[in-house]
mmCIF file of C-alpha atoms in Angstrom:
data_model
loop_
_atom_site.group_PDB
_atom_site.id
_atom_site.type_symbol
_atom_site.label_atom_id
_atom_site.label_comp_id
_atom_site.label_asym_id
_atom_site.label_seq_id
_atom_site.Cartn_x
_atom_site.Cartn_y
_atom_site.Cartn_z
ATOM 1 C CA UNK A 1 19.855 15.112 -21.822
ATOM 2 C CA UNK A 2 16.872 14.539 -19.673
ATOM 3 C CA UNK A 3 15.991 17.389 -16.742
ATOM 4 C CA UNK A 4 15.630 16.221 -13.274
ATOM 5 C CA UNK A 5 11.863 16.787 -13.270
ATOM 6 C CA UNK A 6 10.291 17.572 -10.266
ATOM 7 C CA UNK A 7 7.126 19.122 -11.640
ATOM 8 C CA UNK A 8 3.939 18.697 -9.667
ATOM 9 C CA UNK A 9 1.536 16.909 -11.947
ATOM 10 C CA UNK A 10 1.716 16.156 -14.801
ATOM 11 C CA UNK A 11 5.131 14.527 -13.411
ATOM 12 C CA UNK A 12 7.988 12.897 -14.533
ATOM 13 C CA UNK A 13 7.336 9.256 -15.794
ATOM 14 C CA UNK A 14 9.600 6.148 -15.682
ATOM 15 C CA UNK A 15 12.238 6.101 -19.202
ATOM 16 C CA UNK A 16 11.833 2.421 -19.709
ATOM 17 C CA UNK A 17 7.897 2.967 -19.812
ATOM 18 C CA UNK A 18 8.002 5.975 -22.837
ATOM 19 C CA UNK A 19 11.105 4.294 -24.557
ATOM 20 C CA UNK A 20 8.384 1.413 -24.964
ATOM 21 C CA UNK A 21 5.693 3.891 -25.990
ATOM 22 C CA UNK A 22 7.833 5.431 -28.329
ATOM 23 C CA UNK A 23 9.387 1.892 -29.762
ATOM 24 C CA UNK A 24 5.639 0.843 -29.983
ATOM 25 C CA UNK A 25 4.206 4.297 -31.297
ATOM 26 C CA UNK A 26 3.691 3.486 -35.294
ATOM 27 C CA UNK A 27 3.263 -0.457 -34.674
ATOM 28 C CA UNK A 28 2.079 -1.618 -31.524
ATOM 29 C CA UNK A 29 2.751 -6.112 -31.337
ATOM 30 C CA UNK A 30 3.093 -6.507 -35.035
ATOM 31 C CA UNK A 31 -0.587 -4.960 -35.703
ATOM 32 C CA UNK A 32 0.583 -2.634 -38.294
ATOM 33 C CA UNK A 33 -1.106 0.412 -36.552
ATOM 34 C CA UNK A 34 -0.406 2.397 -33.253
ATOM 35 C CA UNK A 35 -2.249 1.792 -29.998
ATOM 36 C CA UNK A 36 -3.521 5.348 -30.768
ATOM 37 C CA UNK A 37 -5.439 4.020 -34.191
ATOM 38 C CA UNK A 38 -7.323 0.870 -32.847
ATOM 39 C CA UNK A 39 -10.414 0.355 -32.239
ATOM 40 C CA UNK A 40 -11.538 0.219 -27.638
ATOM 41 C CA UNK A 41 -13.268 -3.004 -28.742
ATOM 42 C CA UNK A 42 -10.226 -4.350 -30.457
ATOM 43 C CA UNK A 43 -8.825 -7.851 -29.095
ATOM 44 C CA UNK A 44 -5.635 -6.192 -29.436
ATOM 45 C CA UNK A 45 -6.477 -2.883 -26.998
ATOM 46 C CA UNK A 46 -8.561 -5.223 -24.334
ATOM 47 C CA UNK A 47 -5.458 -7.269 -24.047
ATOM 48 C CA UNK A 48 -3.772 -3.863 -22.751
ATOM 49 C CA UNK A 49 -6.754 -2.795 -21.243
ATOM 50 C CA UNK A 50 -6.861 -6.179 -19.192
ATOM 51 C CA UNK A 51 -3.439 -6.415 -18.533
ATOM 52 C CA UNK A 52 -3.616 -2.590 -17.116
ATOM 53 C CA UNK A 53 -6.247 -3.868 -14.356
ATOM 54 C CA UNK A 54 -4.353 -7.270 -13.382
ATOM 55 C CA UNK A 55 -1.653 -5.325 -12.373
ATOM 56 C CA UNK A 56 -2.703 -2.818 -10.175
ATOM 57 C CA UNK A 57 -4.768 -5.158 -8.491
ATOM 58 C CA UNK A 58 -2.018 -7.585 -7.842
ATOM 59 C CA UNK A 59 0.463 -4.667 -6.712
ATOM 60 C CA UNK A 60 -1.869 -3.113 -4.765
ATOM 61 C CA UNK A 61 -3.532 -6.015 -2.944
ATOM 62 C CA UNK A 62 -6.780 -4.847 -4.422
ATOM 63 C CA UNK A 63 -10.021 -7.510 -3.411
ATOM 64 C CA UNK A 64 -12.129 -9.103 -5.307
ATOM 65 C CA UNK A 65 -14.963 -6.948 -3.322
ATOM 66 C CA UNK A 66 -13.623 -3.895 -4.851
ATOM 67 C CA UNK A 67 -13.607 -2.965 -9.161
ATOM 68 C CA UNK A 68 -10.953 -1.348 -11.117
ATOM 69 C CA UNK A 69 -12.598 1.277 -13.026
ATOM 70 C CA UNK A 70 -10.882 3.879 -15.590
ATOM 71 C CA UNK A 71 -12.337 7.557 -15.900
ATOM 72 C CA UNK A 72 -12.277 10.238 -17.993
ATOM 73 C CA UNK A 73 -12.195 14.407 -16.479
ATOM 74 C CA UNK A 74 -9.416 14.143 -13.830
ATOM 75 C CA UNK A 75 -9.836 14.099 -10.269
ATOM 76 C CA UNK A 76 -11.704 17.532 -10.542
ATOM 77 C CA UNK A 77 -14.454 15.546 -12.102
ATOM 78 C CA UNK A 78 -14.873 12.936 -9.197
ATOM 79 C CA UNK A 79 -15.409 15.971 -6.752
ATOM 80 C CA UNK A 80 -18.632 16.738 -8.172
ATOM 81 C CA UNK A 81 -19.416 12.998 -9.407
ATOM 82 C CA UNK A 82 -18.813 11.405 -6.675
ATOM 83 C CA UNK A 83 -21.462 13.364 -4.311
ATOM 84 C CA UNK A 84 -24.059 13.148 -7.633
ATOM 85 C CA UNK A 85 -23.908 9.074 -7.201
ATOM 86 C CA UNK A 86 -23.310 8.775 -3.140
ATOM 87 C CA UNK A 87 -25.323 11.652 -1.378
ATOM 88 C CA UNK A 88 -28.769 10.860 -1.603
ATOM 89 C CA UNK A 89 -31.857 13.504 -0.996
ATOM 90 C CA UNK A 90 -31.976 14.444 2.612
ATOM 91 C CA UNK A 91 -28.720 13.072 3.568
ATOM 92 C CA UNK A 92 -25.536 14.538 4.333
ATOM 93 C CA UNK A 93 -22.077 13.827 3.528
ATOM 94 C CA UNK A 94 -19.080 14.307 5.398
ATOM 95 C CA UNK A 95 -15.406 16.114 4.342
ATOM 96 C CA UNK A 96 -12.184 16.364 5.916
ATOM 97 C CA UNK A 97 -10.571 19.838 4.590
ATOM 98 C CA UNK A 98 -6.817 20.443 5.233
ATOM 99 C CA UNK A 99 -5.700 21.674 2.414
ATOM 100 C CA UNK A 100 -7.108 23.354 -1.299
ATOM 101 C CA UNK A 101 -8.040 20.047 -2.736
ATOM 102 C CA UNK A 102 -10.163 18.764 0.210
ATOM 103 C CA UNK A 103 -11.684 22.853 -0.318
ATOM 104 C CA UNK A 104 -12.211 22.028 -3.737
ATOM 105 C CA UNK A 105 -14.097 18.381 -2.908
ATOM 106 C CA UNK A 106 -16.383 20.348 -0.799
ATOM 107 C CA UNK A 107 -17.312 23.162 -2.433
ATOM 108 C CA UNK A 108 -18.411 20.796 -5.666
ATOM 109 C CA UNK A 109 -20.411 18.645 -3.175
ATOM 110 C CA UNK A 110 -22.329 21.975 -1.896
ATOM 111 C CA UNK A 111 -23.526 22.380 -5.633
ATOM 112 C CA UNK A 112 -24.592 18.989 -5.955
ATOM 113 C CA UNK A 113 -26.296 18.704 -2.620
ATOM 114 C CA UNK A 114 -28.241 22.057 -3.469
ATOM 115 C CA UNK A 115 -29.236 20.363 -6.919
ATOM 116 C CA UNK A 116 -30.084 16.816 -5.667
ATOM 117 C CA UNK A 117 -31.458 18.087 -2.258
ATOM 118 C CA UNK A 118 -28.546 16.761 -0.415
ATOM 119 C CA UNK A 119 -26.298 18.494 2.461
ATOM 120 C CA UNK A 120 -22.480 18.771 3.489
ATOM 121 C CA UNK A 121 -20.897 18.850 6.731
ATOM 122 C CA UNK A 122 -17.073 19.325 7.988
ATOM 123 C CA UNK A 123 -16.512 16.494 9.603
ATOM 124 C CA UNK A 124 -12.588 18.059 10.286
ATOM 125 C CA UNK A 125 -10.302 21.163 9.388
ATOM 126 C CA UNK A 126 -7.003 21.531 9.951
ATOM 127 C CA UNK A 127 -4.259 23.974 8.616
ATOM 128 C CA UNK A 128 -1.112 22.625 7.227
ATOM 129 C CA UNK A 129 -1.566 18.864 9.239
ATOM 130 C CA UNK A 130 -3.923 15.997 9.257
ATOM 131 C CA UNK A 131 -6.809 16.037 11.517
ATOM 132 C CA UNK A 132 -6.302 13.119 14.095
ATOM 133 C CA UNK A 133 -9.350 10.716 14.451
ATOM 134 C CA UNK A 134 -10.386 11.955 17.736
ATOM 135 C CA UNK A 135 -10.779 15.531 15.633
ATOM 136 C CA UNK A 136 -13.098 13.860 12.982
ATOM 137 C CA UNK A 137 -16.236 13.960 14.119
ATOM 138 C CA UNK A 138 -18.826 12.817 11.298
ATOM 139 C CA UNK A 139 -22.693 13.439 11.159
ATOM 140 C CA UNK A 140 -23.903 9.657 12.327
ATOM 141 C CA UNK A 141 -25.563 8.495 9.442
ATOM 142 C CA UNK A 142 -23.847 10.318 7.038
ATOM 143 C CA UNK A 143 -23.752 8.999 3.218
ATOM 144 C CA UNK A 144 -19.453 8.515 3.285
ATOM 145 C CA UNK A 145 -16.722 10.524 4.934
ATOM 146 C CA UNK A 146 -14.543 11.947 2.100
ATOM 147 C CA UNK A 147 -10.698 12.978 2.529
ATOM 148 C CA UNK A 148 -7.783 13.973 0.475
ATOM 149 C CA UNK A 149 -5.038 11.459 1.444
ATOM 150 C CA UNK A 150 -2.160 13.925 0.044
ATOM 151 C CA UNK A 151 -2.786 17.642 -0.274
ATOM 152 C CA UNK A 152 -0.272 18.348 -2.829
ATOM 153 C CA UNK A 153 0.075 21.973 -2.693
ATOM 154 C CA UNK A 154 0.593 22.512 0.876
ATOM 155 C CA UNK A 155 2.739 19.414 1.132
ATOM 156 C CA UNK A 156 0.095 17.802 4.092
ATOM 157 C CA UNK A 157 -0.497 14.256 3.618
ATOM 158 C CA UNK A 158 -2.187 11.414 6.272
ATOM 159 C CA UNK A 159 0.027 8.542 7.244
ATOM 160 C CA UNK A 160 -2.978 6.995 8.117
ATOM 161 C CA UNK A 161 -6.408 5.759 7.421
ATOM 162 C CA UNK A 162 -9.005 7.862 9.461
ATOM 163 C CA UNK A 163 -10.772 5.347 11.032
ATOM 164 C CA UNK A 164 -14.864 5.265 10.627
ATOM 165 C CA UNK A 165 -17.949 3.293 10.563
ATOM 166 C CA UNK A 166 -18.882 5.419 7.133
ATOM 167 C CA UNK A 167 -18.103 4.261 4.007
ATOM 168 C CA UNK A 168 -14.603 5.817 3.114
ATOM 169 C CA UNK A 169 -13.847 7.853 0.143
ATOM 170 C CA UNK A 170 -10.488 8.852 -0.729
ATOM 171 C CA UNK A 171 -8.808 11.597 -3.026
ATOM 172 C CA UNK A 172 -5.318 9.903 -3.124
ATOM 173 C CA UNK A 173 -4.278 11.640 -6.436
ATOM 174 C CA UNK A 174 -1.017 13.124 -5.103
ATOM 175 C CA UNK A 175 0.082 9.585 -3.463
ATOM 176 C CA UNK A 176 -1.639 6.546 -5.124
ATOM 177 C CA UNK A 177 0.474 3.811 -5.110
ATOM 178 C CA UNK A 178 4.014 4.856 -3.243
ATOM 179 C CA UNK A 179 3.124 2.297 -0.919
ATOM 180 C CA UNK A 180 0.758 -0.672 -0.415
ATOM 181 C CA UNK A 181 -2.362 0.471 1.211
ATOM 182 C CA UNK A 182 -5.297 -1.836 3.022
ATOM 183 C CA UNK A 183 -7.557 -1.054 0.056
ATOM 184 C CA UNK A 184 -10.143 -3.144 1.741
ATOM 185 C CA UNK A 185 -11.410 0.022 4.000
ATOM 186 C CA UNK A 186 -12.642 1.951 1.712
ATOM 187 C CA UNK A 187 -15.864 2.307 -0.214
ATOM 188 C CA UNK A 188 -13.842 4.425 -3.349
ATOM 189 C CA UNK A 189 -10.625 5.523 -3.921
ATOM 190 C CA UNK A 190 -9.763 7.906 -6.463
ATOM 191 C CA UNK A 191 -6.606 9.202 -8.428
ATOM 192 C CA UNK A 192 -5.700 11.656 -11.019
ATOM 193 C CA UNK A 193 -2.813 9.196 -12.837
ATOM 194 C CA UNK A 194 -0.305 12.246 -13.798
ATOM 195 C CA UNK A 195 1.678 12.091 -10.475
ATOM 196 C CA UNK A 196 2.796 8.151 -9.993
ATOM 197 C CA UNK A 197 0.854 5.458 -12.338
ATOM 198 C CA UNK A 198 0.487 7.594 -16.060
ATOM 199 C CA UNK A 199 -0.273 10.949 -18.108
ATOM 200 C CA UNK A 200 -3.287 13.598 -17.329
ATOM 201 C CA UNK A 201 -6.584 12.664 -19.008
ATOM 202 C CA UNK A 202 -7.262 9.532 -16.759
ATOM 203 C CA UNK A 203 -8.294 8.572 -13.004
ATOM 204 C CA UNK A 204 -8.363 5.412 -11.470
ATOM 205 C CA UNK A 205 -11.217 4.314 -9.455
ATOM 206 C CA UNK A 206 -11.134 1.346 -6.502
ATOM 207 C CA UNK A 207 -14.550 0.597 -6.286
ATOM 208 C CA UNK A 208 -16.378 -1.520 -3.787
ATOM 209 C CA UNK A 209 -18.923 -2.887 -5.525
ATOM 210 C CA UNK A 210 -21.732 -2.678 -2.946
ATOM 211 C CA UNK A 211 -21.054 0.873 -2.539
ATOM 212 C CA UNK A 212 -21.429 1.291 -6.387
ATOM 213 C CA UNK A 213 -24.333 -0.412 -6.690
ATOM 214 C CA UNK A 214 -26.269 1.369 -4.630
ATOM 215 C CA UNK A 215 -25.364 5.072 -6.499
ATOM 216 C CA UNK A 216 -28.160 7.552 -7.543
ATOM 217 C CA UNK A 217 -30.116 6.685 -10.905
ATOM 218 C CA UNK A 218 -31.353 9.875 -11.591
ATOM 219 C CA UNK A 219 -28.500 11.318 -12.782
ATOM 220 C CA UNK A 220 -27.357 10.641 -16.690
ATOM 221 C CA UNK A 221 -26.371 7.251 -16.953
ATOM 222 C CA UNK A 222 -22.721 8.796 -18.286
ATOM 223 C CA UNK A 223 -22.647 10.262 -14.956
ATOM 224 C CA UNK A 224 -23.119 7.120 -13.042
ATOM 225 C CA UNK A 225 -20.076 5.019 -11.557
ATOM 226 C CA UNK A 226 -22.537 2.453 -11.901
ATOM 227 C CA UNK A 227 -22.359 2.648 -15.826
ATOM 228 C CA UNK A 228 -18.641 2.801 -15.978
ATOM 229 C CA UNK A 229 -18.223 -0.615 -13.617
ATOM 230 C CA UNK A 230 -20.786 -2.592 -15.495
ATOM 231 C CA UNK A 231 -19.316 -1.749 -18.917
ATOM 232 C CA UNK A 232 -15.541 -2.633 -17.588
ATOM 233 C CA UNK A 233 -15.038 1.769 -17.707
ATOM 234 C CA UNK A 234 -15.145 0.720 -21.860
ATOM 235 C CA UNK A 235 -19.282 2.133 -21.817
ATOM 236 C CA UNK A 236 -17.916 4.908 -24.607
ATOM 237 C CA UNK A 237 -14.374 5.440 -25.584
ATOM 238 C CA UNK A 238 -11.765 5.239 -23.274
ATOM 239 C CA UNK A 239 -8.509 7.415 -23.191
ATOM 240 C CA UNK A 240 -6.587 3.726 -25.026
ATOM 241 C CA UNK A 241 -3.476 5.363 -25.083
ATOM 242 C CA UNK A 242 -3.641 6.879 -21.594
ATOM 243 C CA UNK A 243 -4.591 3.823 -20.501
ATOM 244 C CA UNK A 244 -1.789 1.857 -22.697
ATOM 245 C CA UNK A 245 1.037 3.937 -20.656
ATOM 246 C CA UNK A 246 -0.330 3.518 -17.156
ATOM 247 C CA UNK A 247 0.280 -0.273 -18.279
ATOM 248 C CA UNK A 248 3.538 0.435 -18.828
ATOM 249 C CA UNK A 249 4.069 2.126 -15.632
ATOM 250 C CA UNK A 250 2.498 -0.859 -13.998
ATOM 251 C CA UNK A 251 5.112 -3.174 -15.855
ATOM 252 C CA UNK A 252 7.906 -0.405 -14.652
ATOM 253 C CA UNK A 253 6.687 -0.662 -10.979
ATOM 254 C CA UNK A 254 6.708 -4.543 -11.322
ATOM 255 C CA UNK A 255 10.150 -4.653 -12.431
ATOM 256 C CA UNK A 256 11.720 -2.465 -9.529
ATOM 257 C CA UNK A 257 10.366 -4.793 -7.265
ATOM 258 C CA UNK A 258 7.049 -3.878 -6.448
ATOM 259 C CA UNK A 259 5.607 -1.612 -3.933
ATOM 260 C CA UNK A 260 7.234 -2.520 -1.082
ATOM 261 C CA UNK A 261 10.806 -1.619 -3.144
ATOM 262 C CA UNK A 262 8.801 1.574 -4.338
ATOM 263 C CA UNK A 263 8.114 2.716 -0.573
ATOM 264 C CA UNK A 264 11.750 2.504 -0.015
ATOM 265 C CA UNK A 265 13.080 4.334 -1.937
ATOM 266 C CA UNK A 266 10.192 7.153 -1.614
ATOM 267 C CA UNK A 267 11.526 7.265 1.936
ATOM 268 C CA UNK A 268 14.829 7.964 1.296
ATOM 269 C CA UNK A 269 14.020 10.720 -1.198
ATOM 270 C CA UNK A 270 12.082 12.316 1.173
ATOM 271 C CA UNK A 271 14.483 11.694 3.761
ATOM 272 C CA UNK A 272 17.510 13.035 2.089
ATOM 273 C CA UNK A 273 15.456 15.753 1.247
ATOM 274 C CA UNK A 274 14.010 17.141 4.350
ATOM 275 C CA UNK A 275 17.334 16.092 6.580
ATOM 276 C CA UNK A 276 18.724 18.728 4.239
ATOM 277 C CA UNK A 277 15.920 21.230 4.948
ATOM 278 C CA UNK A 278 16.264 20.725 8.699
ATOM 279 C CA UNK A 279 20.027 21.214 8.618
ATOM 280 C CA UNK A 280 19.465 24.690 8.375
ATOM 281 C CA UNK A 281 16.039 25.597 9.490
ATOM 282 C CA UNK A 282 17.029 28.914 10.601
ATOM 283 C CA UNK A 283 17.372 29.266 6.623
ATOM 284 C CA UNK A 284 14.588 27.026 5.270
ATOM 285 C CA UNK A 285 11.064 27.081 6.649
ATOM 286 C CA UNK A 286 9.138 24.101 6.662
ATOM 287 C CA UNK A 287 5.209 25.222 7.590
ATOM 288 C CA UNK A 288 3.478 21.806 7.656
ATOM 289 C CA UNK A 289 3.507 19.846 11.190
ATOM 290 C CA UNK A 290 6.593 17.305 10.924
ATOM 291 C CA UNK A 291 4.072 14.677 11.525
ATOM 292 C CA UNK A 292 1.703 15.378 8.301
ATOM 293 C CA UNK A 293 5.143 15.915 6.387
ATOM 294 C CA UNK A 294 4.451 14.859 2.584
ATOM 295 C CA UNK A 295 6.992 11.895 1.542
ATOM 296 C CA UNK A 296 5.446 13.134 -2.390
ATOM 297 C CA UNK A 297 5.394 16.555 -1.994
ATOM 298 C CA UNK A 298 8.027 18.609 0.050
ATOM 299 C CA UNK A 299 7.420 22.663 0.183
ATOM 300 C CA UNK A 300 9.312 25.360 1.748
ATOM 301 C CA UNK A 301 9.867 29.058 2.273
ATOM 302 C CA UNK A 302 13.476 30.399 2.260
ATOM 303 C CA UNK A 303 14.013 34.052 3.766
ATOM 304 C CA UNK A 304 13.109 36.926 1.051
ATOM 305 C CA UNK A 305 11.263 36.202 -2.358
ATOM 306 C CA UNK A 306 14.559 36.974 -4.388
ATOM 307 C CA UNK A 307 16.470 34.454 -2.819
ATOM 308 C CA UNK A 308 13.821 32.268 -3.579
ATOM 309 C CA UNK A 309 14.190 33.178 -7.134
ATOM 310 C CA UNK A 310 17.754 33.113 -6.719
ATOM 311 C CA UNK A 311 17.588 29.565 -5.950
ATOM 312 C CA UNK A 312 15.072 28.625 -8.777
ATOM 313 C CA UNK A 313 17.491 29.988 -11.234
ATOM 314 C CA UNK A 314 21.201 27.961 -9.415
ATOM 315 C CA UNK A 315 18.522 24.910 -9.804
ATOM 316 C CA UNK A 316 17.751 25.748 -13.440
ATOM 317 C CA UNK A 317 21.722 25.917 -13.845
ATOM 318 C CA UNK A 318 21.637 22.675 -12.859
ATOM 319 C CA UNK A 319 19.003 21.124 -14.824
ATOM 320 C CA UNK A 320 16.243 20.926 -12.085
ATOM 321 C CA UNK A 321 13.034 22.061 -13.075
ATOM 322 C CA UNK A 322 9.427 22.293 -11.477
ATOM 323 C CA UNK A 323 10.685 23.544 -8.137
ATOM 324 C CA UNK A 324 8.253 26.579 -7.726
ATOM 325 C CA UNK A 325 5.372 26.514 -5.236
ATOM 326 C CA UNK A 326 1.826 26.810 -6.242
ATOM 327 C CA UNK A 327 0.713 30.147 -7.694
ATOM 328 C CA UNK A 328 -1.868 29.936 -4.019
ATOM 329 C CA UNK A 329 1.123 29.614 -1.506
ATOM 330 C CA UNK A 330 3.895 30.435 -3.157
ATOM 331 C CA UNK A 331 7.684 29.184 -1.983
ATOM 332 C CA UNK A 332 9.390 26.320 -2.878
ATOM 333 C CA UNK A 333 7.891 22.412 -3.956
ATOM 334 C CA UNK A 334 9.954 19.467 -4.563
ATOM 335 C CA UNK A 335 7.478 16.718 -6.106
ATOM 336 C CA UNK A 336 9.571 12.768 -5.543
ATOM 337 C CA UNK A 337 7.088 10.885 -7.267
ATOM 338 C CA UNK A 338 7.577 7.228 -7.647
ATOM 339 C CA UNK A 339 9.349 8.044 -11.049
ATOM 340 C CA UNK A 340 11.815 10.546 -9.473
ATOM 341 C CA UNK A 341 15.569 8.619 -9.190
ATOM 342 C CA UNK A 342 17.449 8.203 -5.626
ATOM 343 C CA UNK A 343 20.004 10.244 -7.725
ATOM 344 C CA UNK A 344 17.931 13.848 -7.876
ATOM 345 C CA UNK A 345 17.334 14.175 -4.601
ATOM 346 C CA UNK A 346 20.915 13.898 -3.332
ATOM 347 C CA UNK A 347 21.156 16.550 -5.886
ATOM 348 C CA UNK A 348 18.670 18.446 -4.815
ATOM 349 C CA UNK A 349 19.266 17.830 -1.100
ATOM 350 C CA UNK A 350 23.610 19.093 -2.177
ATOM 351 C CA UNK A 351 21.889 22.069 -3.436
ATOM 352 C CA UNK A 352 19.760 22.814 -0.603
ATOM 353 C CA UNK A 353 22.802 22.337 1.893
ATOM 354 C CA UNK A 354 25.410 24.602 -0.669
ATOM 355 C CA UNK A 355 22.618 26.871 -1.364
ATOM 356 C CA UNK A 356 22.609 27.495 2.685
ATOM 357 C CA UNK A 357 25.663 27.733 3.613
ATOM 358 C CA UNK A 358 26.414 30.457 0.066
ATOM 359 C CA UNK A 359 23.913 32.294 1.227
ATOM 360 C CA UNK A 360 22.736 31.929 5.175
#
């Protein structure tokens, strides 16, 4: 039996798309080999590889001013690439920091700027909410505006797009692809794929193309986002199999109906989920504003630390796992990525309202 999985990242991942990993493992179409044995410039693999791209630009509305791009070292890895490509010597860039991921973008971009003779400015901080656009206030002139769309740890994600004249560049690792976005306003969007479209080991890029074009070329070429879209992210070996699963997921996606079918039912997870919380909020704290409330990622305090363990351990009775709050904040976090069934969060949320009433 299958746990209800509510881990974090990497994250639970739709059945029908590893039953067809595992039915294809040892001979993928016929081939006689696994997807894992051939070769990146194999007709076979581009076929995947292609197929991979045409769907999350079709779900996703993604123009034909904007590249699909595939890269390797996780989201971590953009932090510090994408300032070495877009912050040019003596210019700035700006960040957005309301939460430990945005902290992370911006302390990578300080490194790079100090290397590449570069700056950094906070255009915006807030604790445990989005910054409104009246409270971002960017250098003019500025190389991009960076945010994190969803800061999955303290459960604070924008339910908008910050409006600027900068190019845009987004961290939406955390919630890429619950919903359909206006991909046409930003410059780059970036996204770790282990928390709605695949497994760890991959990020996909939305590229303008302008924007890309005009990257650093000092830097190693290996390094440039200009390499990776002019060799269709295939310039040395890609992760194929990583890549061959977030093509399932795309087919999975398809199937339920798309993203506007996705977005509903994310919204009723989330729903059934925090009306539970709020039932008893003399019980359950909720620290994040209710207007920067993460539909991906809910968190919460309950009273003392052992009842907090308490309730980790009724969940583990029930077959829930991944409930516990970052090592950095501690609590309670309840990840409903797209993969995560209608079904485990009415358990969750009957757990929440027994675990209440038990113990309140």
């Amino acid at each position: 039996m299958r746990v209800l999985n509510f881990n974090a990242g990497p994250a639970t991942l739709p059945l029908s798309a590893l039953e067809l990993a595992r039915d294809e493992l040892v001979d993928f179409g016929g081939t006689g080999m696994s997807i894992l044995e051939h070769s990146h410039r194999g007709k076979d693999y581009d076929a995947v590889h292609q197929e991979a791209k045409s769907l999350l630009r079709d779900m996703l509305g993604v123009p034909a001013t904007h590249d699909i791009l595939f890269v390797q070292g996780g989201a971590s890895q953009l932090f510090a690439q994408v300032p070495m490509n877009f912050l040019p010597a003596g210019k700035s860039a700006d960040y957005v920091v309301n939460g430990a991921w945005g902290e992370k973008a911006l302390a990578e971009a300080k490194v790079v700027g100090k290397m590449l003779g570069g700056e950094t400015h906070v255009a915006a901080q807030a604790d445990m909410r989005a910054p409104t656009d009246d409270e971002i206030k960017p250098n003019p002139g500025s190389a991009y505006l960076h945010y994190t769309s969803n800061e999955t740890i303290h459960g604070v994600e924008f339910h908008r797009i910050p409006k600027t004249t900068l190019p845009l560049v987004c961290d939406a690792s955390s919630d890429f692809m619950w919903k359909k976005t206006d991909v046409s306003k930003f410059a780059l969007v970036y996204a770790g794929a282990q928390k709605n479209v695949g497994p760890s080991g991959i990020v996909v890029l939305l590229a303008q193309k302008d924007f890309v074009a005009q990257g650093r070329k000092d830097i190693p070429k290996i390094f440039q986002l200009r390499t990776v879209a002019e060799n269709d992210s295939l310039y040395n070996t890609p992760p194929t199999f990583a890549i061959y699963l977030i093509r399932n997921v795309m087919r999975w996606i398809k199937s339920e109906g798309g993203l506007d079918a996705v977005e509903k039912r994310n919204r009723e997870k989330a729903k059934l989920v925090y009306d539970a919380l709020d039932a008893h909020e003399g019980f359950y704290r909720l620290p994040v504003d209710k207007g920067s409330r993460s539909v991906m990622n809910v968190v919460f305090r309950l009273p003392t630390e052992a009842l907090e363990e308490q309730f980790l351990a009724e969940a583990k009775k029930q077959k829930m796992v991944g409930l516990k709050g970052h090592r950095s904040v501690g609590g309670m976090r309840v990840s409903l990525y797209n993969a995560v069934p209608v079904e485990w969060a009415r358990a969750l949320a009957e757990l929440i309202e027994g675990f209440a009433k038990k113990n309140g």
